[in-house]
Every structure is written in C-alpha cells, then in structure tokens.
Coordinates of C-alpha atoms in Angstrom, one line a residue:
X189 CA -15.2 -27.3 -21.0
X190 CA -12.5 -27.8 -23.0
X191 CA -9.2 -27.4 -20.1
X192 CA -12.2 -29.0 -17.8
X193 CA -12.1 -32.1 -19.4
X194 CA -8.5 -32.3 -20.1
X195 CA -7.5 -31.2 -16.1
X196 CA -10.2 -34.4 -15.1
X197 CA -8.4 -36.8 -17.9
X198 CA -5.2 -36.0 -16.2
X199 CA -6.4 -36.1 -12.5
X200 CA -8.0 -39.5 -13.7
X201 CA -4.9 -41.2 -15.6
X202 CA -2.9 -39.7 -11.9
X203 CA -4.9 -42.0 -9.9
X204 CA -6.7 -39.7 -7.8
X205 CA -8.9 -41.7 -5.6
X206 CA -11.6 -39.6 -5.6
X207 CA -16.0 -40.8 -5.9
X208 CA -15.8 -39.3 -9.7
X209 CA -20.1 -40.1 -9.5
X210 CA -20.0 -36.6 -7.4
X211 CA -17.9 -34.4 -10.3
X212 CA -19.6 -31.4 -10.5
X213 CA -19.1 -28.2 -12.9
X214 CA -18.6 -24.7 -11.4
X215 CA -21.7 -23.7 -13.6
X216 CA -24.0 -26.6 -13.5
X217 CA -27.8 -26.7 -12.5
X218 CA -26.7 -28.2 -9.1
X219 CA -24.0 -25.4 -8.5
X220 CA -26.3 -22.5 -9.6
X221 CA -28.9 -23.4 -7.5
X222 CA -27.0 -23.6 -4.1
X223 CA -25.6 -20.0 -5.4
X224 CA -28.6 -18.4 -5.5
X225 CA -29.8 -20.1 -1.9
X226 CA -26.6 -19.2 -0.8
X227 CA -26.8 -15.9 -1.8
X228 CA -30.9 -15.8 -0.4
X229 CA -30.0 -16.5 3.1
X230 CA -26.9 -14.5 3.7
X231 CA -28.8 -11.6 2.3
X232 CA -32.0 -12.0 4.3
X233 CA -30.1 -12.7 7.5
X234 CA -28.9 -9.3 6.1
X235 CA -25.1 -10.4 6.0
X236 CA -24.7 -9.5 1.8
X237 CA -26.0 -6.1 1.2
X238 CA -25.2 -3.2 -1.9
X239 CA -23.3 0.0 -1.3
X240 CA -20.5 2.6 -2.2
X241 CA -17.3 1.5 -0.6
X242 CA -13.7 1.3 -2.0
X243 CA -12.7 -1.7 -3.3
X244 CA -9.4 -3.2 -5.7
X245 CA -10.0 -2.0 -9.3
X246 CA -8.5 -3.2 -12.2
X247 CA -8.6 -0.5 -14.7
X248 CA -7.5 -3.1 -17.5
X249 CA -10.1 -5.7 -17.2
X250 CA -12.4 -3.0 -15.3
X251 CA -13.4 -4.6 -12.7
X252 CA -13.3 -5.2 -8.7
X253 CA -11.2 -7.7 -7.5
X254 CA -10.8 -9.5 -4.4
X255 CA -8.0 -9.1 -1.9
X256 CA -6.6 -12.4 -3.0
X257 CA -6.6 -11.3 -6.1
X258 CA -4.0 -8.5 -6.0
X259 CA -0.2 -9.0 -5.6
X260 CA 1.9 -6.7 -4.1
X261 CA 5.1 -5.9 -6.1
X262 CA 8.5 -3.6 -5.2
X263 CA 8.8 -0.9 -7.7
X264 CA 11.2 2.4 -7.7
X265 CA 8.7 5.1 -7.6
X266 CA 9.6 8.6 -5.9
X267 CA 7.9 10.2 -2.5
X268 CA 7.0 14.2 -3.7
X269 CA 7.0 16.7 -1.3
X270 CA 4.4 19.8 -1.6
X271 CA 3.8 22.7 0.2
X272 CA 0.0 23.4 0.8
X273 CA -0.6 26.8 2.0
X274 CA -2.8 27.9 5.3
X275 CA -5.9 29.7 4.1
X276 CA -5.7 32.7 6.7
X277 CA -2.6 34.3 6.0
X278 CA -3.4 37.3 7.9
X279 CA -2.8 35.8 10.9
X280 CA 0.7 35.1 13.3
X281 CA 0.8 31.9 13.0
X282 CA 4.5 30.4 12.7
X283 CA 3.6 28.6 9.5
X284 CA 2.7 29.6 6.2
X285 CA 1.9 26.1 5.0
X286 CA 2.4 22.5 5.5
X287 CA 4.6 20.1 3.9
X288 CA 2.7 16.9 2.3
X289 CA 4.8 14.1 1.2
X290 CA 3.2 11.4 -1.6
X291 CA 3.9 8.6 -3.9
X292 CA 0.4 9.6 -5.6
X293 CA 0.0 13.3 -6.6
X294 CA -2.3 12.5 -9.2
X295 CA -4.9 11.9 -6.3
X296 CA -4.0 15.4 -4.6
X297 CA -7.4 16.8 -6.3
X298 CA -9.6 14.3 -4.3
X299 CA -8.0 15.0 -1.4
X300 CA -10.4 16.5 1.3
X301 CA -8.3 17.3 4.2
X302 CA -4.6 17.3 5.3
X303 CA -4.1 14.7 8.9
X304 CA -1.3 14.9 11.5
X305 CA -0.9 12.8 14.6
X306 CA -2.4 14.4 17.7
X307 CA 0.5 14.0 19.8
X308 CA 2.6 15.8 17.4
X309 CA 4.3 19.2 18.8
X310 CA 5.1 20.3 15.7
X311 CA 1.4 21.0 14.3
X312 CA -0.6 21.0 17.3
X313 CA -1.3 24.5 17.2
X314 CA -2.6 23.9 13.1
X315 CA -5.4 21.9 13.8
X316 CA -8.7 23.1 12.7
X317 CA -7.2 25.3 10.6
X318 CA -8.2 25.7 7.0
X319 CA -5.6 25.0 4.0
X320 CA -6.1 25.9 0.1
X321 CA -5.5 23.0 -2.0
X322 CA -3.2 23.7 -4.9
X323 CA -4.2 23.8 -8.1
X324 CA -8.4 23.5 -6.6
X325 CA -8.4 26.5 -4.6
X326 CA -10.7 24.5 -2.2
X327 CA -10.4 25.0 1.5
X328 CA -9.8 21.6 3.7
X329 CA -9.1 21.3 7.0
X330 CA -6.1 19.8 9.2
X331 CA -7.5 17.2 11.1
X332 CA -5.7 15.4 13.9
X333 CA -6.1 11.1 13.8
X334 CA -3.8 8.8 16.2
X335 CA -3.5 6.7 12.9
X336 CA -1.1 9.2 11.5
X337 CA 2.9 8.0 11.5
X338 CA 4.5 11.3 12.5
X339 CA 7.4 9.6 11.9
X340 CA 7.0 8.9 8.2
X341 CA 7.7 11.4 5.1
X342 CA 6.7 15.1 6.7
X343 CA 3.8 13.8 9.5
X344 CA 1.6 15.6 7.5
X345 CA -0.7 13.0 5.3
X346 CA -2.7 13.9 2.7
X347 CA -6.1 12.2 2.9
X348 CA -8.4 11.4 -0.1
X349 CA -10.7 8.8 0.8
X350 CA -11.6 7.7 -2.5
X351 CA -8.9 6.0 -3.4
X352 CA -6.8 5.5 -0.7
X353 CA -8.1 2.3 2.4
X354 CA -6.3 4.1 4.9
X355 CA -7.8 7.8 4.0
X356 CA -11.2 5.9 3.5
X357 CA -10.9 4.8 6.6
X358 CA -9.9 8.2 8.2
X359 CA -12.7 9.8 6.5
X360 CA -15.3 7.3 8.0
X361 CA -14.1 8.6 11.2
X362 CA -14.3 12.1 10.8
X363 CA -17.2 12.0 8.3
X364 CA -15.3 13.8 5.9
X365 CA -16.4 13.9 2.3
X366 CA -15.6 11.5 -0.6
X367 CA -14.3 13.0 -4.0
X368 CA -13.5 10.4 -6.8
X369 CA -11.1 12.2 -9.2
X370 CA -11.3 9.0 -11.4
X371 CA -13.1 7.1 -14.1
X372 CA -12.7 3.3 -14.4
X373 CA -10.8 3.3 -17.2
X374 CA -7.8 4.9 -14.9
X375 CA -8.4 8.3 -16.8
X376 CA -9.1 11.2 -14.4
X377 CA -12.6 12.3 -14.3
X378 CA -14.6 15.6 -14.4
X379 CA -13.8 16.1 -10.4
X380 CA -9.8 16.4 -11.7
X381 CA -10.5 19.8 -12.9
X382 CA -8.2 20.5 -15.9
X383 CA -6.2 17.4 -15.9
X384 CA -9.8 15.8 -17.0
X385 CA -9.0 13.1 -19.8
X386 CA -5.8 12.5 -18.8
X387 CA -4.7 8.8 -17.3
X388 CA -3.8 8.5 -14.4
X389 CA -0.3 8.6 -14.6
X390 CA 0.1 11.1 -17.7
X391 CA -1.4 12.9 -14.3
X392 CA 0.6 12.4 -12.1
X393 CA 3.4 14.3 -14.2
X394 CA 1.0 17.3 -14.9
X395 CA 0.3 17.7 -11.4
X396 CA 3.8 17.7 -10.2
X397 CA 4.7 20.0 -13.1
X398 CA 1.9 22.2 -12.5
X399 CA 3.2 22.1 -8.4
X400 CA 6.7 23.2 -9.6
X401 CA 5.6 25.9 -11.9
X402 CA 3.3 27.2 -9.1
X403 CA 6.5 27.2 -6.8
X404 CA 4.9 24.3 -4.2
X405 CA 7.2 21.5 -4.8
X406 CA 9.3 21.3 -2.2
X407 CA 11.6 17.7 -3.0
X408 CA 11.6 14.8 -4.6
X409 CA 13.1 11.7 -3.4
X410 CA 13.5 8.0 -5.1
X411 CA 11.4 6.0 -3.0
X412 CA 11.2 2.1 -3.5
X413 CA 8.0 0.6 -2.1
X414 CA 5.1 -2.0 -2.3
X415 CA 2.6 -0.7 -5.1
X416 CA -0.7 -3.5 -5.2
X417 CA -0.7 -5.0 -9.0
X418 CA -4.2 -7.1 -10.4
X419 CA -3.3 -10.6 -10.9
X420 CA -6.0 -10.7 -13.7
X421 CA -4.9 -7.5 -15.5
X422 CA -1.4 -6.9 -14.4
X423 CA -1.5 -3.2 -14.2
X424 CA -1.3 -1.3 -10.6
X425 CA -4.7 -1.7 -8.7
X426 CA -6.6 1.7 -8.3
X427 CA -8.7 2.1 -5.0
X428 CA -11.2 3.3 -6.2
X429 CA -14.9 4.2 -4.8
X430 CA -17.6 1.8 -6.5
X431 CA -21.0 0.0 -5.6
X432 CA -20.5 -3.1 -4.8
X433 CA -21.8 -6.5 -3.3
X434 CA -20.1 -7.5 -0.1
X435 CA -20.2 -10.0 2.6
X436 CA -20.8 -8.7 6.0
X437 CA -17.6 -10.4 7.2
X438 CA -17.0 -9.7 11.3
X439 CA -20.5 -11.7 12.6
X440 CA -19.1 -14.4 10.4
X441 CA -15.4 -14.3 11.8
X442 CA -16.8 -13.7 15.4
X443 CA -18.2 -17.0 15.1
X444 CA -15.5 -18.8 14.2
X445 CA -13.5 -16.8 16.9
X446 CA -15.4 -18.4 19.3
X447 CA -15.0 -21.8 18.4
X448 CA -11.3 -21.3 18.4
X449 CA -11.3 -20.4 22.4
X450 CA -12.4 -24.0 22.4
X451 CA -10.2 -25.6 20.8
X452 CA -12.4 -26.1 17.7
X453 CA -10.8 -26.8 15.3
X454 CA -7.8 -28.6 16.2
X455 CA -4.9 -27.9 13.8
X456 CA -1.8 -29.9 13.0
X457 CA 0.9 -29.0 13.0
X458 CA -0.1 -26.4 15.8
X459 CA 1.3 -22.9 13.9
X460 CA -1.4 -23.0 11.3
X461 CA -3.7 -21.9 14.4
X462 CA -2.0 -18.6 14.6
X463 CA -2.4 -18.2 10.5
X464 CA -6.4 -18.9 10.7
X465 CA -6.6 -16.7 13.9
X466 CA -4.9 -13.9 11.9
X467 CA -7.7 -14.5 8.8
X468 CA -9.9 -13.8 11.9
X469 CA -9.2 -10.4 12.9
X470 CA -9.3 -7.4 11.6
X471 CA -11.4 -8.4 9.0
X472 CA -12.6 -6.1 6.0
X473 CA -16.0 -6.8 4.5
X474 CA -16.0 -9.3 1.0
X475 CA -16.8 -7.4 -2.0
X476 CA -18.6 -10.3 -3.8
X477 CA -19.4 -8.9 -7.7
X478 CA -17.4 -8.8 -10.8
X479 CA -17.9 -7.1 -13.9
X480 CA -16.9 -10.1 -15.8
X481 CA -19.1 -12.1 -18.5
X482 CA -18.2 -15.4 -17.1
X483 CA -19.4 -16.5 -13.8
X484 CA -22.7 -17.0 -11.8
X485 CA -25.1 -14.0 -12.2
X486 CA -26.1 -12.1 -8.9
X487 CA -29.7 -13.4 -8.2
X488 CA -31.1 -9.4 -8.2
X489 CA -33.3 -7.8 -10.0
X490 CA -33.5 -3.7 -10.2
X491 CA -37.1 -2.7 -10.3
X492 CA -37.3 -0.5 -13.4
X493 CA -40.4 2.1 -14.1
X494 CA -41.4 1.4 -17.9
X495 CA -40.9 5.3 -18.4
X496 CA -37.2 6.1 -18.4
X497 CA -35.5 2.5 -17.6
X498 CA -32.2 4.4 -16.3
X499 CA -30.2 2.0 -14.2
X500 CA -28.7 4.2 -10.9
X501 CA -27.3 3.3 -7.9
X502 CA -30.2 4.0 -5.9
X503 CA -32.3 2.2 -8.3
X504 CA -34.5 -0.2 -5.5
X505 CA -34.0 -3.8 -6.4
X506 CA -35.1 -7.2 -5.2
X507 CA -33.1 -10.7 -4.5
X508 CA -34.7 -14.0 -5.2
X509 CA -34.1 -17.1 -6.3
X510 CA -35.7 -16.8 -9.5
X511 CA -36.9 -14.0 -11.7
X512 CA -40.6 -15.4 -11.4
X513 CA -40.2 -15.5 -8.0
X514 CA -38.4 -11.6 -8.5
X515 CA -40.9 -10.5 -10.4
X516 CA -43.8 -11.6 -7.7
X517 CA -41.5 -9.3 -4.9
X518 CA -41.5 -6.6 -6.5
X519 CA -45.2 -6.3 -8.0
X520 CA -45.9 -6.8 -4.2
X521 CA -43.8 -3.7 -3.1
X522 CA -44.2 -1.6 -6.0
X523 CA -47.1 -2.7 -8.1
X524 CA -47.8 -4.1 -11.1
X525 CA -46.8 -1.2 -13.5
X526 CA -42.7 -2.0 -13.3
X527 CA -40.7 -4.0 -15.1
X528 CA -37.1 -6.1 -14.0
X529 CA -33.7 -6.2 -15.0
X530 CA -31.3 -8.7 -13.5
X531 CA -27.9 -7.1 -12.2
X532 CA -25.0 -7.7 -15.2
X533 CA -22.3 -8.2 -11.9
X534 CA -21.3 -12.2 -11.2
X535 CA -20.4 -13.5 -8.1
X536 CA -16.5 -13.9 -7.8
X537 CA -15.4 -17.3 -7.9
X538 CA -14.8 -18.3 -4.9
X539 CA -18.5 -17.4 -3.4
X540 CA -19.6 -20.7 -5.3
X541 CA -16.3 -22.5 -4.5
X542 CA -17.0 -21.9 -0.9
X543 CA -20.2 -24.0 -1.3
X544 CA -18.0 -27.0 -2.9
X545 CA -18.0 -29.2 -0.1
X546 CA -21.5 -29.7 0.7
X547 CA -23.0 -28.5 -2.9
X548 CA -21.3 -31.5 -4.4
X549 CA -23.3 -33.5 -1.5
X550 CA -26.8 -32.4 -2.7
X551 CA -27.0 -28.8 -0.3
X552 CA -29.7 -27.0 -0.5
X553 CA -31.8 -30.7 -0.7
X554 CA -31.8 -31.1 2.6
X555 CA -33.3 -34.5 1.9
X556 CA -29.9 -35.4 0.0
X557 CA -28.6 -38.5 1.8
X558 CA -25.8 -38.0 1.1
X559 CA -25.5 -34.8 2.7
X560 CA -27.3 -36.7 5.8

C-alpha cells in the first residue's frame, strides 16, 4: 500500500495524463472478482486444468516460477564424462559400455534411460539394449530419439525426465518413467539412494567421487555454459516435477496465429511482427500457481472426507467462484458428508495483470458502460 501510493504520487506529480477515476489495486474487490471469472471460464472451456508436469523451481523461495521469471546466466561449470556399463556382458558386442557426458551428475539417479541419435553409426547396433546404472544397479534402456545432437559431448545423453525439459520431453515420447531424485528444498530425496539428505550440489561431488572410486569416470572438462537462475530467489532454477495449475496455451496461440495471416494486428515498426509470431509457436503450456502468501488465491476447493482430511494430489476438487457457490458443487457430486478446503497456491501475477485492460473498465459487468 505503502510503495503503491508513493509510485501513484510520483506518476501524478510526472504528469501522467491518465483518467486516475479508473485506478485500480491488484487486490481490490473489482480485480478479485474478474480473477475468479477469469479463472471460471478458461477452466470450464477446459483451457486451465491440474497435473504433474515439470515446471521452474525455486528451491529458495520454494516455489514455481514462470518462464519470465528465470534469467539465464554464463557460469564455468565442468561437462563429466562416465562410463555406464551394458547389462549383458556375455555377449560379443564391440562395446562394453557407453560414454555419458553431463553438467548434472547429481541427477544421474533419476535417470531412466541412456538416448542416441538414430542416425548415428556408432551406436546403432546398442539400441534396445539394457545398461546398469552406476551406483543404482537398475537396468535402463538405450533408446534412439532424432532429438539427440550426436555431435555434442559423447552422442550419448543421459535422460531423466524429472528434472530436465528436454528429457521430459523425450520421455513423453517414449513413455518412459519419471523418477524425482529431489525434494523442494534442493536436497536429494529418498529416490537418491544413499546420497539421501544431501543438497543438491554437496551431490553432485559425491556422485562424481563415488564414479571415480568405482573406476567410471572417464574426463572432466571446464565447460562454460547458460545455467537458468530464479529472479525471485537468485539461486540456479531446478526443473523439477510438481502439480501444478497451467494454461492450456496452443488453442489460445492458434487463435491468434490466425489472425496474424490477416494482417491482424498491424505492427509498427514492422519487425515486432516476427517477435509476437515467435511468442506464437512453439508454445509450452502456463503454469499459473505460486506457493507464495501474497497474491490472488486459486478459486478451488479440494473436497475433503471429515475422516482423515489428508490433502493428496489426487484429492478431487471443485472450481467456483465462491466457496458457497464451491460448497453447493461438491455436495451435488459427493454428498453432503464432506467438507472443503481452498487450494493455499495464488495465481502468478500476471494472470490478473492480463485482465488489466478491460477489468479496470468494469469486465465481468457486462452492463459496465464503460466497457460498452
């Protein structure tokens, strides 16, 4: 309230030009309400919906954080190379193992299979065949994905879908499993085996100690790349696998595609097209909640039975405008002995800033005249 009224006072003593009757605050009755009916609609028309997928997490502030949000920084890190042995040894193939190179070994114990390029001679003959993960023991498979740079480190890529976009992505299409080898907190979880406790970078050492004693690393090489830093928490962001709210983004994009094969809208100077036609492709899905104490709440409720009260992910829930109106829902779908919770998560900020330039016209009172 506080910098609010200090940033207006400045704005003000500026000159900015502006109708100051419509000055609105991000967490006024007006705003909250075209949240919620913002929120309604997109998920009836079934465009916002729940579910596990990876998203930025900020182990400081423990939370999810958008895209936007993160800020990609050059760092000297190294790129380790491993040797992962073949699980038939009895056998005359012309390998023993595979070579893995990495910038993150502390991930190794998610990882779920090893991926080369199909169109790579060297390993052609190795896939579908079984390797034993170091220091797990578990067999994984070598799996062959055009995505795969045979050109880059070894060709060989570890993939461990739950923390990596590109491995998730993999995974998805080769409906591989997902391990998460990590709590929020950045500490590695009861999946990690004995490096359980640690964070995630006092890991990283013991695994590539452990490698060497166990006579598997190969190299190491300094290695100066892009590591993605939280702008809220400045600490490395950890892909990490976590329910979430999103946005259904590509029906939205597709829309706006094409209006942009007619022209609509016109930009000026004419390169900005090229900038909003990139936002437009390619487009990942809008994780939406943040475990943060300030912000709009998420307008759902869980449905809780009165007898345990335990909060899970497949816990069924409801979304309405209201809780009376929550409550009514779900009596209707799971009668009258339950009781609600609302969901802690808040919207990220820029779900209600989207709304800014009708909500501050009167939207959703579609008999605002000024939004007439």
């Amino acid at each position: 309230s506080e910098s609010g009224s200090r940033i207006v006072d400045q704005l003000r003593r500026l000159g900015y030009s502006v109708d100051w009757r419509r000055q609105r605050f991000t967490l006024d009755d007006g705003l909250t309400k075209a949240v919620s009916e913002a929120f309604v609609r997109l998920y009836e028309q079934g465009l916002i919906y729940r579910g596990e997928y990876l998203v930025n997490w900020c182990p400081a502030s423990q939370s999810a954080v958008s895209d936007l949000e993160v800020e990609m920084k050059e760092v000297d890190g190294f790129l380790w190379h491993f040797r992962y042995p073949l699980a038939d040894t009895h056998s005359s193939h012309e390998r023993t193992y595979v070579e893995v190179a990495t910038t993150r070994p502390e991930t190794m114990v998610g990882d779920v299979a090893v991926a080369v390029n199909p169109a790579d001679v060297r390993y052609k003959n190795l896939i579908g065949k079984k390797l034993l993960l170091p220091l797990v023991g578990r067999e994984i498979p070598v799996i062959a994905d055009e995505h795969v740079d045979k050109d880059f480190g070894t060709g060989c890529v570890k993939v461990t879908p739950a923390h990596d976009p590109n491995d998730f992505a993999i995974a998805k299409r080769h409906s591989l499993p997902q391990i998460n080898v990590m709590n929020k907190n950045g500490s590695m979880n009861d999946q990690a085996g004995r490096f359980e406790g640690l964070d995630r970078f006092e890991a990283r050492k013991e695994v590539v100690d452990a490698l060497e004693k166990e006579g598997l690393l190969v190299k190491v090489q300094p290695y100066r790349h892009s590591v993605p830093f939280s702008d809220r928490g400045k600490v490395p962001v950890e892909p990490l696998l976590s329910t979430q709210w999103f946005v259904s983004m590509e029906p939205l994009a597709a829309r706006c595609r094409s209006f942009l094969e007619k022209g609509e809208p016109n930009f000026i100077p004419a390169r900005w097209e090229k900038v909003y036609r990139d936002w437009l492709v390619d487009i990942r899905d809008w994780c939406i909640s943040r475990q943060l104490w300030w912000g709009h709440r998420i307008p759902a409720w869980f449905v809780i039975s009165q007898t345990d009260g335990v909060l899970t992910d497949e816990t069924p829930f409801v979304v309405a405008r209201s809780e009376e109106e929550a409550l009514c829902q779900a009596r209707e779908k799971f009668g009258d002995s339950i009781s609600i919770r609302q969901d802690d998560d808040v919207l990220d900020t820029w779900f209600s800033s989207g709304l800014w330039p009708f909500s501050t016209l009167g939207w959703p009172d579609e008999t605002s005249k000024d939004l007439d």
